[in-house]
PDB file of C-alpha atoms in Angstrom:
ATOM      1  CA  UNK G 964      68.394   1.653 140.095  1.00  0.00           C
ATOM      2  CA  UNK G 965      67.723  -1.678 141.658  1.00  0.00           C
ATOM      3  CA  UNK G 966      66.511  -0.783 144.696  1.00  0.00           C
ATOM      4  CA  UNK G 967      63.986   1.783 142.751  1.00  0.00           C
ATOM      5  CA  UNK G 968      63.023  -0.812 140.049  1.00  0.00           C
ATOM      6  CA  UNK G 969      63.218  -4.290 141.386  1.00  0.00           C
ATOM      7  CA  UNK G 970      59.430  -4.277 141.797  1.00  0.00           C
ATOM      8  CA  UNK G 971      58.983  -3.441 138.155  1.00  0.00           C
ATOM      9  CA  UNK G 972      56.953  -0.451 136.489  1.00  0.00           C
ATOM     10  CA  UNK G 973      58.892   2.280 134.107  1.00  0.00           C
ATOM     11  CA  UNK G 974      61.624   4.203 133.254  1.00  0.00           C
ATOM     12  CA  UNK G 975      62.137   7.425 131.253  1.00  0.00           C
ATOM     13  CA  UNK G 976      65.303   7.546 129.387  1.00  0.00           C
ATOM     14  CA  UNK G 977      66.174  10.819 127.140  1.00  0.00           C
ATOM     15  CA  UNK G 978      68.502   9.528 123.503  1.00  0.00           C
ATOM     16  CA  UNK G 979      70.876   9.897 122.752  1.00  0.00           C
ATOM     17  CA  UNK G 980      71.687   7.753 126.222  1.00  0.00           C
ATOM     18  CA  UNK G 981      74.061   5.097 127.186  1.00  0.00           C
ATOM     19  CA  UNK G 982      72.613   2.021 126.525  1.00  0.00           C
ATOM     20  CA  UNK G 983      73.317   0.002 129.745  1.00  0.00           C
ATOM     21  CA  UNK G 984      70.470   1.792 131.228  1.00  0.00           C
ATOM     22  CA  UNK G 985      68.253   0.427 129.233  1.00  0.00           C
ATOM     23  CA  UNK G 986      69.228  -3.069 129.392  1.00  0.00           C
ATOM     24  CA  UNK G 987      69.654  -3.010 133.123  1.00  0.00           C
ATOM     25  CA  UNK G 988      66.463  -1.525 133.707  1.00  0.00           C
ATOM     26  CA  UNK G 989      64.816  -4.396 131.619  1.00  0.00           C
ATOM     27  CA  UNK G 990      67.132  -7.007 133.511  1.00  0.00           C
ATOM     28  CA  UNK G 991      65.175  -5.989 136.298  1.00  0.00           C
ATOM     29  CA  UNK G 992      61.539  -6.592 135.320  1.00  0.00           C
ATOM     30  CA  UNK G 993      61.112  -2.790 134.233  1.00  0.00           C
ATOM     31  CA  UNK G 994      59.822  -0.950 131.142  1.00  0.00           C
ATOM     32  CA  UNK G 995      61.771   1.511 129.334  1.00  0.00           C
ATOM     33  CA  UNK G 996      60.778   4.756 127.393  1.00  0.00           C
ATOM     34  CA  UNK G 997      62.987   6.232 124.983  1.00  0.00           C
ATOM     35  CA  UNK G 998      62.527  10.044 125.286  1.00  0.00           C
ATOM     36  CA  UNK G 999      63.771  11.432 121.546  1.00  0.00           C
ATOM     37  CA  UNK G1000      65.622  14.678 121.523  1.00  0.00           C
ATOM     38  CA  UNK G1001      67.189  16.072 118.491  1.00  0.00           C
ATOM     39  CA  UNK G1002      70.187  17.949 117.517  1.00  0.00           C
ATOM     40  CA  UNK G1003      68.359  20.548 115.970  1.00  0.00           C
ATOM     41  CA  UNK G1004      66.795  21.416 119.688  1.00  0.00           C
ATOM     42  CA  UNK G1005      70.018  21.963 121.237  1.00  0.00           C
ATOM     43  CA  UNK G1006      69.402  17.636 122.384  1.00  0.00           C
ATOM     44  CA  UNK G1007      67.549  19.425 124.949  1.00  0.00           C
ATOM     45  CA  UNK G1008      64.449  17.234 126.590  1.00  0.00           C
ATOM     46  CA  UNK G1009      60.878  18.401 125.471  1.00  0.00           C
ATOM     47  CA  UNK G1010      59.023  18.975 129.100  1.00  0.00           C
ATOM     48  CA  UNK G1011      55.402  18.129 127.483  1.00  0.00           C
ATOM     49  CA  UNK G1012      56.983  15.138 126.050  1.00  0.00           C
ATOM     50  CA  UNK G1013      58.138  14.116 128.779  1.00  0.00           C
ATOM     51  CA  UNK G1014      54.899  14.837 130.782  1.00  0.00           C
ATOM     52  CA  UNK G1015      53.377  12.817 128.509  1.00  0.00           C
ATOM     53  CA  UNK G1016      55.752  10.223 128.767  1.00  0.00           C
ATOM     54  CA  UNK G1017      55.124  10.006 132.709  1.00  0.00           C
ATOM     55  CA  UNK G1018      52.428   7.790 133.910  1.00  0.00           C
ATOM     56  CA  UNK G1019      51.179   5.708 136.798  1.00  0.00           C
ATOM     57  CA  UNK G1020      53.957   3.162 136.606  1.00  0.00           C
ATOM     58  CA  UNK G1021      56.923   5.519 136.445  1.00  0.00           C
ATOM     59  CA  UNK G1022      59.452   4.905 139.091  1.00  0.00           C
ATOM     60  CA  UNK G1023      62.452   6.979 137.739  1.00  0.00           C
ATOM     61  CA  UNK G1024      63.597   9.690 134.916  1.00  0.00           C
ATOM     62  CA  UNK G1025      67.462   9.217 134.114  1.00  0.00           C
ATOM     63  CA  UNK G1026      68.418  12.947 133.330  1.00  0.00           C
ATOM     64  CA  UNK G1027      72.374  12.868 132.559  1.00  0.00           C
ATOM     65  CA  UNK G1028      74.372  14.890 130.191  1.00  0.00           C
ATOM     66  CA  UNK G1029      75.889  13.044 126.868  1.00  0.00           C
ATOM     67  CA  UNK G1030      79.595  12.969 126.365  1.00  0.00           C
ATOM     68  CA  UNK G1031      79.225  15.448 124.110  1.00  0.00           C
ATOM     69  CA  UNK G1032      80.275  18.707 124.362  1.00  0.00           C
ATOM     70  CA  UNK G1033      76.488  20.070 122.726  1.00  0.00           C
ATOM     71  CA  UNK G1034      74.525  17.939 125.923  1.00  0.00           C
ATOM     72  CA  UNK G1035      72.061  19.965 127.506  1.00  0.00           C
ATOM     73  CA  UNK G1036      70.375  19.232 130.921  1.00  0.00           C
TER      74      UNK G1036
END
């Protein structure tokens, strides 16, 4: 992640989501976008959401499953 973000701009970051990426992408000068998915969905990520999530300044999309057994990627 440093090497990706240490000259700042954004990150997308689906919830439920461990919350050391957030913080360490904000230790290093970047934004962060929370991504909402919901239970009722299966948690899985909504791809016009996220399109409209993505703009200019996004340098990475954390995609990792939950440690939960419902996780969907």
């Amino acid at each position: 992640m440093y090497l990706i973000m240490k000259g700042g701009g954004n990150v997308i970051i689906p919830t439920p989501y461990w919350t050391a990426y957030d913080l360490i992408a904000k230790s290093l000068g970047a934004e962060t976008k929370l991504l909402r998915t919901e239970m009722e969905d299966g948690w899985k990520v909504d791809l016009s959401k996220l399109e409209d999530a993505i703009d200019k300044n996004t340098k990475m999309i954390i995609l990792t499953t939950q440690i939960i057994p419902q996780a969907k990627l």
